[in-house]
Coordinates of C-alpha atoms and ligand atoms in Angstrom, one line a residue:
X1 CA -287.9 -94.1 74.0
X2 CA -286.2 -93.2 70.9
X3 CA -285.2 -89.5 70.3
X4 CA -287.8 -87.4 68.8
X5 CA -284.7 -85.5 66.6
X6 CA -282.9 -87.4 64.0
X7 CA -283.0 -84.9 61.5
X8 CA -279.1 -82.9 61.5
X9 CA -279.9 -79.9 60.2
X10 CA -282.8 -79.7 63.1
X11 CA -280.1 -81.0 65.4
X12 CA -277.8 -78.2 64.4
X13 CA -280.7 -75.4 64.2
X14 CA -281.1 -77.3 68.1
X15 CA -277.5 -76.8 69.2
X16 CA -277.6 -72.9 68.2
X17 CA -280.9 -72.4 69.9
X18 CA -279.2 -73.6 73.4
X19 CA -277.8 -70.2 73.7
X20 CA -281.3 -68.8 73.3
X21 CA -282.4 -71.4 75.7
X22 CA -280.2 -70.7 78.2
X23 CA -281.2 -66.9 78.1
X24 CA -284.8 -67.7 78.2
X25 CA -284.5 -69.6 81.0
X26 CA -282.3 -66.5 82.7
X27 CA -284.4 -64.1 82.1
X28 CA -287.5 -66.4 83.6
X29 CA -285.0 -66.5 86.9
X30 CA -284.4 -62.8 87.0
X31 CA -288.4 -62.4 86.6
X32 CA -289.2 -65.1 89.5
X33 CA -286.9 -62.8 91.9
X34 CA -287.9 -59.3 91.2
X35 CA -291.6 -60.4 92.1
X36 CA -291.2 -62.9 94.8
X37 CA -287.7 -61.8 96.4
X38 CA -286.2 -58.0 95.0
X39 CA -286.8 -55.2 97.6
X40 CA -288.4 -52.8 95.5
X41 CA -286.1 -50.4 94.3
X42 CA -283.9 -52.9 92.6
X43 CA -286.5 -52.5 90.1
X44 CA -283.9 -49.8 87.4
X45 CA -281.1 -51.9 87.3
X46 CA -283.4 -55.2 86.8
X47 CA -285.3 -54.0 84.0
X48 CA -282.1 -52.3 82.2
X49 CA -280.1 -56.2 82.8
X50 CA -283.8 -58.0 81.2
X51 CA -283.7 -55.3 78.2
X52 CA -280.5 -56.1 77.7
X53 CA -281.1 -59.9 77.7
X54 CA -283.6 -59.5 75.6
X55 CA -281.8 -57.6 73.2
X56 CA -279.4 -60.2 73.4
X57 CA -281.6 -62.9 72.8
X58 CA -282.7 -61.4 69.4
X59 CA -279.2 -61.0 68.0
X60 CA -278.6 -64.6 68.7
X61 CA -282.4 -65.3 66.6
X62 CA -281.4 -62.9 63.8
X63 CA -278.5 -63.9 63.1
X64 CA -277.9 -64.8 59.6
X65 CA -276.6 -67.7 59.3
X66 CA -279.3 -69.2 62.3
X67 CA -281.7 -67.9 59.6
X68 CA -280.2 -69.5 57.1
X69 CA -281.0 -72.9 58.4
X70 CA -284.3 -72.5 59.8
X71 CA -284.8 -71.7 56.0
X72 CA -283.4 -74.4 54.4
X73 CA -285.2 -76.8 57.2
X74 CA -288.3 -75.6 55.5
X75 CA -287.9 -77.4 52.5
X76 CA -286.8 -80.8 54.5
X77 CA -288.6 -84.4 54.8
X78 CA -289.3 -83.7 58.5
X79 CA -291.2 -85.5 61.5
X80 CA -293.9 -83.8 63.4
X81 CA -291.4 -82.5 66.5
X82 CA -289.1 -81.4 63.8
X83 CA -291.9 -79.7 61.8
X84 CA -293.0 -78.7 65.6
X85 CA -289.0 -76.9 65.6
X86 CA -289.5 -75.0 62.7
X87 CA -292.8 -73.6 62.7
X88 CA -292.3 -72.3 66.1
X89 CA -288.4 -70.4 64.9
X90 CA -289.9 -69.5 62.0
X91 CA -292.6 -67.6 64.0
X92 CA -290.2 -66.0 66.6
X93 CA -288.0 -64.9 63.5
X94 CA -290.8 -63.6 61.4
X95 CA -291.4 -61.5 64.8
X96 CA -288.0 -60.4 66.1
X97 CA -287.9 -58.9 62.4
X98 CA -290.8 -57.5 62.0
X99 CA -289.6 -54.7 64.9
X100 CA -286.7 -52.7 64.0
X101 CA -284.6 -52.2 67.7
X102 CA -285.4 -48.1 67.8
X103 CA -288.7 -49.1 67.5
X104 CA -287.9 -51.7 71.0
X105 CA -286.5 -49.2 72.8
X106 CA -289.7 -46.4 72.6
X107 CA -292.2 -49.2 73.8
X108 CA -289.7 -50.0 76.9
X109 CA -289.2 -46.5 77.6
X110 CA -293.0 -45.4 77.3
X111 CA -294.1 -48.7 79.0
X112 CA -292.2 -48.2 81.7
X113 CA -292.7 -44.3 82.4
X114 CA -296.6 -45.9 81.7
X115 CA -296.1 -48.4 84.4
X116 CA -295.1 -45.4 87.0
X117 CA -298.3 -42.8 85.6
X118 CA -300.0 -45.4 86.0
X119 CA -299.4 -46.9 89.2
X120 CA -300.2 -43.0 90.3
X121 CA -303.0 -41.9 88.5
X122 CA -304.6 -45.5 90.1
X123 CA -303.5 -44.2 93.6
X124 CA -304.8 -40.8 93.5
X125 CA -308.3 -42.0 91.3
X126 CA -306.8 -38.7 88.9
X127 CA -306.9 -40.1 85.4
X128 CA -305.3 -37.3 83.4
X129 CA -302.1 -38.4 84.6
X130 CA -302.5 -41.9 82.8
X131 CA -304.3 -40.1 79.8
X132 CA -300.8 -38.9 77.8
X133 CA -298.9 -42.2 78.3
X134 CA -302.3 -43.8 77.4
X135 CA -302.4 -42.3 74.1
X136 CA -298.9 -43.4 73.5
X137 CA -299.4 -46.8 74.1
X138 CA -302.5 -46.8 71.9
X139 CA -300.0 -45.3 69.0
X140 CA -297.7 -47.8 70.4
X141 CA -299.9 -50.2 69.3
X142 CA -300.8 -49.6 65.9
X143 CA -297.5 -49.0 64.9
X144 CA -297.0 -52.8 65.7
X145 CA -299.7 -54.0 64.3
X146 CA -298.5 -52.5 60.8
X147 CA -295.3 -53.5 61.7
X148 CA -296.5 -57.3 62.4
X149 CA -298.7 -57.0 59.3
X150 CA -302.3 -57.8 59.2
X151 CA -305.1 -59.2 56.2
X152 CA -308.6 -57.6 57.7
X153 CA -307.7 -55.1 60.3
X154 CA -304.8 -54.1 62.7
X155 CA -306.2 -55.6 66.0
X156 CA -305.8 -59.1 63.8
X157 CA -301.8 -58.7 64.2
X158 CA -302.0 -58.0 67.8
X159 CA -304.4 -60.8 68.8
X160 CA -302.0 -62.9 67.1
X161 CA -298.8 -62.6 69.1
X162 CA -300.8 -63.7 72.5
X163 CA -302.8 -66.5 70.6
X164 CA -301.0 -68.1 67.2
X165 CA -304.1 -68.0 64.4
X166 CA -306.8 -66.5 66.4
X167 CA -308.4 -63.9 64.4
X168 CA -310.4 -60.7 65.2
X169 CA -314.0 -61.9 63.3
X170 CA -313.9 -65.2 65.5
X171 CA -313.1 -63.2 69.1
X172 CA -316.5 -61.3 67.7
X173 CA -318.1 -64.3 67.2
X174 CA -317.3 -65.7 70.5
X175 CA -318.3 -62.4 72.4
X176 CA -321.8 -62.2 69.9
X177 CA -323.0 -65.5 71.3
X178 CA -321.8 -65.3 74.9
X179 CA -323.5 -61.4 75.3
X180 CA -326.5 -62.9 73.9
X181 CA -326.4 -66.2 76.4
X182 CA -325.1 -65.0 78.9
X183 CA -327.0 -61.4 80.2
X184 CA -330.1 -63.3 80.2
X185 CA -328.7 -65.8 82.1
X186 CA -326.8 -63.4 84.8
X187 CA -330.7 -62.5 85.7
X188 CA -332.3 -65.7 86.2
X189 CA -329.1 -67.1 88.3
X190 CA -329.9 -63.9 90.5
X191 CA -333.6 -64.5 90.8
X192 CA -333.7 -68.3 91.5
X193 CA -331.2 -67.8 93.9
X194 CA -329.4 -71.2 93.8
X195 CA -326.1 -69.7 94.5
X196 CA -326.2 -66.8 96.9
X197 CA -324.9 -63.1 95.7
X198 CA -322.9 -62.9 99.3
X199 CA -322.1 -65.4 102.0
X200 CA -320.8 -64.5 105.5
X201 CA -317.1 -66.6 104.9
X202 CA -315.9 -63.6 102.4
X203 CA -315.7 -61.8 106.1
X204 CA -313.8 -64.2 107.9
X205 CA -310.0 -63.8 108.8
X206 CA -307.7 -66.4 108.7
X207 CA -303.4 -66.2 109.8
X208 CA -301.0 -67.1 106.6
X209 CA -299.9 -70.0 108.4
X210 CA -303.0 -71.5 108.8
X211 CA -304.0 -70.8 104.4
X212 CA -300.4 -71.9 103.9
X213 CA -300.5 -75.7 105.8
X214 CA -304.3 -76.0 103.6
X215 CA -302.3 -74.8 100.0
X216 CA -299.9 -77.4 101.0
X217 CA -302.4 -79.9 102.2
X218 CA -304.1 -79.3 98.5
X219 CA -300.9 -79.0 96.2
X220 CA -299.8 -82.5 97.8
X221 CA -302.8 -84.0 97.4
X222 CA -302.4 -83.0 93.4
X223 CA -299.2 -84.6 93.4
X224 CA -297.5 -81.6 93.2
X225 CA -293.5 -82.1 93.2
X226 CA -292.5 -79.5 95.8
X227 CA -289.1 -79.1 96.5
X228 CA -288.1 -82.1 93.8
X229 CA -289.1 -80.3 90.9
X230 CA -291.4 -77.1 92.0
X231 CA -291.7 -74.5 94.8
X232 CA -295.1 -72.2 96.4
X233 CA -293.9 -68.8 97.1
X234 CA -295.8 -65.5 97.6
X235 CA -296.2 -62.2 95.4
X236 CA -298.9 -59.5 94.4
X237 CA -299.7 -60.7 92.1
X238 CA -300.0 -64.8 91.5
X239 CA -298.4 -66.3 88.8
X240 CA -296.0 -69.2 87.7
X241 CA -292.9 -70.0 86.1
X242 CA -291.0 -72.4 84.2
X243 CA -287.4 -72.2 84.5
X244 CA -287.3 -75.4 82.3
X245 CA -289.6 -78.8 82.5
X246 CA -288.0 -79.8 85.9
X247 CA -288.3 -76.3 87.7
X248 CA -291.9 -74.8 87.5
X249 CA -292.9 -72.4 90.1
X250 CA -296.2 -70.8 91.0
X251 CA -296.7 -68.4 94.1
X252 CA -300.3 -67.6 95.5
X253 CA -301.2 -64.2 98.1
X254 CA -302.3 -64.0 101.6
X255 CA -305.0 -61.4 101.9
X256 CA -305.7 -62.2 105.8
X257 CA -309.6 -62.8 105.0
X258 CA -311.9 -64.1 102.3
X259 CA -309.7 -67.0 102.3
X260 CA -311.1 -69.1 98.9
X261 CA -309.0 -66.1 96.9
X262 CA -305.6 -67.8 98.2
X263 CA -307.1 -71.3 97.4
X264 CA -308.4 -70.5 94.2
X265 CA -305.3 -68.3 93.3
X266 CA -303.0 -71.3 94.2
X267 CA -305.2 -74.4 92.2
X268 CA -305.5 -71.9 89.6
X269 CA -301.5 -71.8 88.8
X270 CA -300.8 -75.2 90.2
X271 CA -302.8 -75.8 86.5
X272 CA -300.7 -73.5 84.9
X273 CA -297.5 -76.0 86.5
X274 CA -299.1 -79.2 85.7
X275 CA -298.8 -78.5 81.5
X276 CA -295.1 -77.4 81.8
X277 CA -294.5 -80.1 84.7
X278 CA -295.9 -83.1 81.9
X279 CA -294.2 -82.2 78.9
X280 CA -292.3 -84.6 77.1
X281 CA -288.8 -84.2 78.3
X282 CA -287.5 -85.7 75.1
X283 CA -288.2 -81.8 74.3
X284 CA -285.9 -79.9 76.4
X285 CA -284.0 -77.0 75.6
X286 CA -286.0 -77.0 72.4
X287 CA -288.5 -74.3 71.4
X288 CA -291.4 -76.7 71.2
X289 CA -290.9 -77.3 75.6
X290 CA -293.7 -75.4 76.9
X291 CA -297.4 -74.5 76.3
X292 CA -297.8 -73.5 73.1
X293 CA -300.0 -70.5 74.1
X294 CA -301.7 -68.1 76.4
X295 CA -305.7 -69.6 75.5
X296 CA -304.4 -73.1 75.9
X297 CA -302.0 -72.1 79.1
X298 CA -304.9 -70.3 80.6
X299 CA -307.5 -73.4 79.7
X300 CA -305.3 -75.1 82.1
X301 CA -305.6 -73.4 84.9
X302 CA -309.9 -72.3 84.1
X303 CA -309.5 -76.0 84.2
X304 CA -308.3 -76.9 87.7
X305 CA -309.8 -73.7 89.4
X306 CA -313.3 -73.9 87.5
X307 CA -314.1 -77.3 87.1
X308 CA -312.1 -78.7 90.0
X309 CA -311.5 -76.4 92.4
X310 CA -315.3 -74.8 92.5
X311 CA -317.0 -78.1 92.3
X312 CA -319.2 -79.8 95.3
X313 CA -316.5 -82.7 95.4
X314 CA -313.7 -80.3 95.9
X315 CA -315.6 -78.5 98.3
X316 CA -315.9 -81.5 100.7
X317 CA -312.7 -83.0 100.0
X318 CA -311.3 -79.7 101.5
X319 CA -313.4 -79.0 104.1
X320 CA -311.6 -81.5 106.4
X321 CA -308.4 -79.9 106.3
X322 CA -310.0 -76.1 106.6
X323 CA -311.8 -77.9 109.3
X324 CA -308.8 -79.0 111.1
X325 CA -306.8 -75.4 110.4
X326 CA -309.3 -72.5 110.6
X327 CA -311.1 -72.6 113.9
X328 CA -314.7 -70.4 112.0
X329 CA -314.9 -73.4 109.8
X330 CA -316.8 -75.0 112.8
X331 CA -319.6 -72.8 112.1
X332 CA -320.0 -73.7 108.7
X333 CA -320.6 -76.8 106.5
X334 CA -319.1 -78.2 103.4
X335 CA -322.4 -77.3 101.3
X336 CA -321.3 -73.6 102.7
X337 CA -317.8 -73.8 100.8
X338 CA -319.4 -74.3 98.0
X339 CA -321.4 -71.7 97.9
X340 CA -318.6 -69.6 98.6
X341 CA -316.5 -70.5 96.1
X342 CA -319.3 -70.3 93.6
X343 CA -321.3 -67.1 94.2
X344 CA -322.5 -64.9 91.3
X345 CA -322.7 -60.9 91.3
X346 CA -321.8 -58.0 89.0
X347 CA -318.7 -56.7 90.7
X348 CA -316.6 -53.7 89.2
X349 CA -313.6 -55.3 89.3
X350 CA -312.4 -57.8 87.2
X351 CA -310.1 -60.2 89.0
X352 CA -313.1 -60.2 91.8
X353 CA -315.6 -61.1 89.2
X354 CA -317.1 -64.4 89.6
X355 CA -317.0 -67.4 86.8
X356 CA -320.2 -66.1 85.2
X357 CA -320.1 -62.4 85.0
X358 CA -316.2 -62.6 83.9
X359 CA -316.3 -63.3 80.5
X360 CA -318.6 -59.6 80.1
X361 CA -315.6 -58.0 82.0
X362 CA -313.1 -58.9 78.6
X363 CA -315.7 -58.4 76.0
X364 CA -315.6 -54.7 77.4
X365 CA -311.8 -54.8 77.2
X366 CA -311.6 -56.1 74.0
X367 CA -314.7 -54.1 72.6
X368 CA -312.6 -51.1 73.9
X369 CA -308.5 -51.9 72.3
X370 CA -310.7 -53.0 69.4
X371 CA -311.7 -49.1 68.7
X372 CA -308.5 -48.1 69.9
X373 CA -307.0 -49.3 67.3
X374 CA -309.5 -49.1 64.5
X375 CA -311.9 -46.6 64.9
X376 CA -309.5 -43.8 66.1
X377 CA -311.0 -43.2 69.7
X378 CA -308.4 -41.2 72.0
X379 CA -307.7 -42.0 76.1
X380 CA -309.4 -39.0 77.0
X381 CA -312.8 -40.9 75.9
X382 CA -312.1 -44.3 77.2
X383 CA -313.0 -43.7 80.9
X384 CA -317.0 -43.0 79.4
X385 CA -316.9 -45.5 76.9
X386 CA -316.0 -47.8 79.7
X387 CA -318.7 -46.9 82.7
X388 CA -321.2 -46.8 79.7
X389 CA -320.4 -50.4 78.2
X390 CA -319.7 -51.8 82.1
X391 CA -323.9 -50.4 82.8
X392 CA -325.1 -52.5 79.5
X393 CA -323.2 -55.3 80.6
X394 CA -323.6 -55.6 84.1
X395 CA -325.9 -53.0 84.8
X396 CA -323.1 -51.1 87.4
X397 CA -321.4 -48.0 86.8
X398 CA -318.3 -47.6 88.3
X399 CA -317.6 -44.0 90.6
X400 CA -314.2 -44.0 90.4
X401 CA -311.3 -44.2 87.7
X402 CA -309.6 -46.7 89.7
X403 CA -312.6 -49.2 89.6
X404 CA -313.0 -48.3 86.1
X405 CA -310.8 -47.8 83.5
X406 CA -307.5 -47.9 85.9
X407 CA -308.0 -51.3 87.0
X408 CA -305.9 -53.0 85.0
X409 CA -301.9 -52.5 84.6
X410 CA -302.4 -54.5 80.8
X411 CA -302.3 -51.4 79.6
X412 CA -299.9 -49.9 80.9
X413 CA -297.4 -51.9 79.6
X414 CA -298.1 -51.7 76.7
X415 CA -300.4 -55.4 76.4
X416 CA -303.1 -54.6 73.9
X417 CA -305.0 -58.2 72.2
X418 CA -303.9 -60.1 75.2
X419 CA -307.7 -59.7 77.3
X420 CA -309.3 -62.4 75.2
X421 CA -306.6 -65.5 75.8
X422 CA -308.6 -65.4 79.5
X423 CA -311.7 -66.2 77.7
X424 CA -310.3 -68.7 75.4
X425 CA -309.2 -69.8 78.2
X426 CA -312.4 -70.2 80.7
X427 CA -314.4 -71.5 77.8
X428 CA -311.8 -74.6 77.0
X429 CA -311.7 -75.7 80.6
X430 CA -315.6 -76.5 80.6
X431 CA -315.3 -77.6 76.7
X432 CA -313.1 -80.0 78.1
X433 CA -315.0 -80.8 80.8
X434 CA -317.7 -82.5 78.5
X435 CA -314.9 -84.7 76.7
X436 CA -313.2 -85.9 79.9
X437 CA -316.4 -87.0 81.0
X438 CA -317.1 -89.8 78.4
X439 CA -313.6 -91.4 79.8
X440 CA -313.6 -90.5 83.3
X441 CA -315.8 -90.2 86.5
X442 CA -314.8 -87.1 87.3
X443 CA -316.6 -86.0 90.6
X444 CA -315.8 -89.5 92.1
X445 CA -311.7 -88.7 91.5
X446 CA -312.4 -86.0 92.7
X447 CA -314.3 -86.6 96.0
X448 CA -311.6 -89.2 96.8
X449 CA -309.0 -86.8 96.2
X450 CA -307.5 -89.1 93.1
X451 CA -306.5 -87.3 90.5
X452 CA -303.6 -88.9 88.8
X453 CA -306.4 -90.3 86.2
X454 CA -307.6 -86.3 85.5
X455 CA -303.3 -85.6 85.3
X456 CA -302.7 -88.6 82.8
X457 CA -305.7 -87.2 80.9
X458 CA -304.9 -83.8 80.1
X459 CA -300.6 -84.8 79.9
X460 CA -302.1 -87.5 77.0
X461 CA -304.5 -84.9 75.2
X462 CA -302.2 -81.9 75.6
X463 CA -299.2 -81.2 77.7
X464 CA -297.4 -84.0 76.1
X465 CA -297.4 -82.0 72.6
X466 CA -296.0 -79.1 74.3
X467 CA -295.6 -76.4 71.2
X468 CA -295.5 -78.4 68.3
X469 CA -299.0 -77.5 67.0
X470 CA -300.2 -74.2 66.5
X471 CA -303.5 -73.8 69.1
X472 CA -306.8 -74.8 66.5
X473 CA -304.4 -77.6 65.2
X474 CA -303.7 -79.6 68.6
X475 CA -308.0 -78.8 69.8
X476 CA -308.3 -80.7 67.0
X477 CA -305.6 -83.2 67.6
X478 CA -306.7 -83.8 71.1
X479 CA -310.8 -83.2 71.8
X480 CA -311.2 -83.0 67.7
X481 CA -312.6 -79.4 67.8
X482 CA -312.4 -76.6 67.8
X483 CA -313.3 -74.0 70.5
X484 CA -317.2 -73.8 71.0
X485 CA -318.9 -71.1 73.4
X486 CA -321.9 -73.4 73.6
X487 CA -319.7 -75.6 76.2
X488 CA -319.1 -73.5 78.8
X489 CA -322.9 -71.8 78.4
X490 CA -324.3 -75.7 78.8
X491 CA -322.0 -76.1 82.2
X492 CA -322.9 -72.3 83.5
X493 CA -326.3 -73.5 83.3
X494 CA -325.8 -77.1 84.7
X495 CA -324.1 -75.5 87.9
X496 CA -325.9 -72.2 88.8
X497 CA -329.5 -72.8 87.7
Ligands
MG1 MG1 -303.7 -67.4 84.4

């Protein structure tokens, strides 16, 4: 294959970019190590090291001669790959320029203390410990939006950080449709009872080694290049990290009961990893290597988790290996596994939520975040707003802060505007399903454990483009249309009614 970067100015940009790439690479290694290996008290020195590396990378991005080269490249005649490089770097420069260094320092100080306060508050179920920090976070988020600039409302600026080009009014439209459709659907699903609310498999206990064997078996079936270009490790919160195209690592967790959690986490992270592993190797060391946005990334993980991992055929495929490793499986059938993977019941905790109610948890957070940014809502008012909204949407009301306002770590980390990308991923996954079905018999392939055609489809349509195109353009190219919640609603109806 011929090289994708031909233009001399672009080559000059990329040779300088290598240093920034190397810093990012080192940061990924440090981040992975922090979650997987680091002893608890290492956090102090590690966060300082991470912070300094961020500053270093920002210094390189903002070097006047580097910016000048990127500016110069904007006026040149370039191929689509080269234009992608310019688009990604131009955006990075714009974002880096927007925030003064003293603001970034303040963010990092406030969020590290807020995270500590959040942990204590959650542990003792005492919101007052977190409340002053949450007010500071809201203030920082508002200032961040002002530094970045926006057209319609402050929330737009933050949303765009996580999902390039996405605007609040689109998210409002998306959630309006979801709320209108999902609330009656959830009631109907509960009434019809095609999928149960509970299953005895939730209570069955396992040994870590047993489920590790099952996870490795599944990953092998998927063709995950374990030990060659990837690893599976354990961490408190499962995640994926890419050091590059040839070293992509995932983690899972083992609670010792309710085994679908470890399986579906592993399958979810595999979806993230595959996106990175199937990049075009000619993009190596460049800013267009890697997934383009959080929403598109999440669409990959949700596709594997929801469409493949929760299918009847997948339950059938893994049933023998479950039976081989878990003695209690002798009492259950493949149909049990399928139902257990697809339970629907309103739950207070987002991370425990089923596929159908999940988006309403995100809607709640989106609504509150928008109120914080646009309407001057203070931390003090948020627990009550949370509980009311939860009751309105899912008919259940938290009795503690820990199962309400304090459940997620995101705000303590200063992350506001991120939640909607979870829903975007969930919706897109269902949308891909109806598109891929036109080309492949997905169910039959899953039943056979033949995942290569599905992987090839995803590579061809999405993965191989890396970050060349912004998310919306990528979707147009991949499936010929924009995000459309209609597909997800259809999928829910077909599966759960
Ligand atoms: Mg994910």
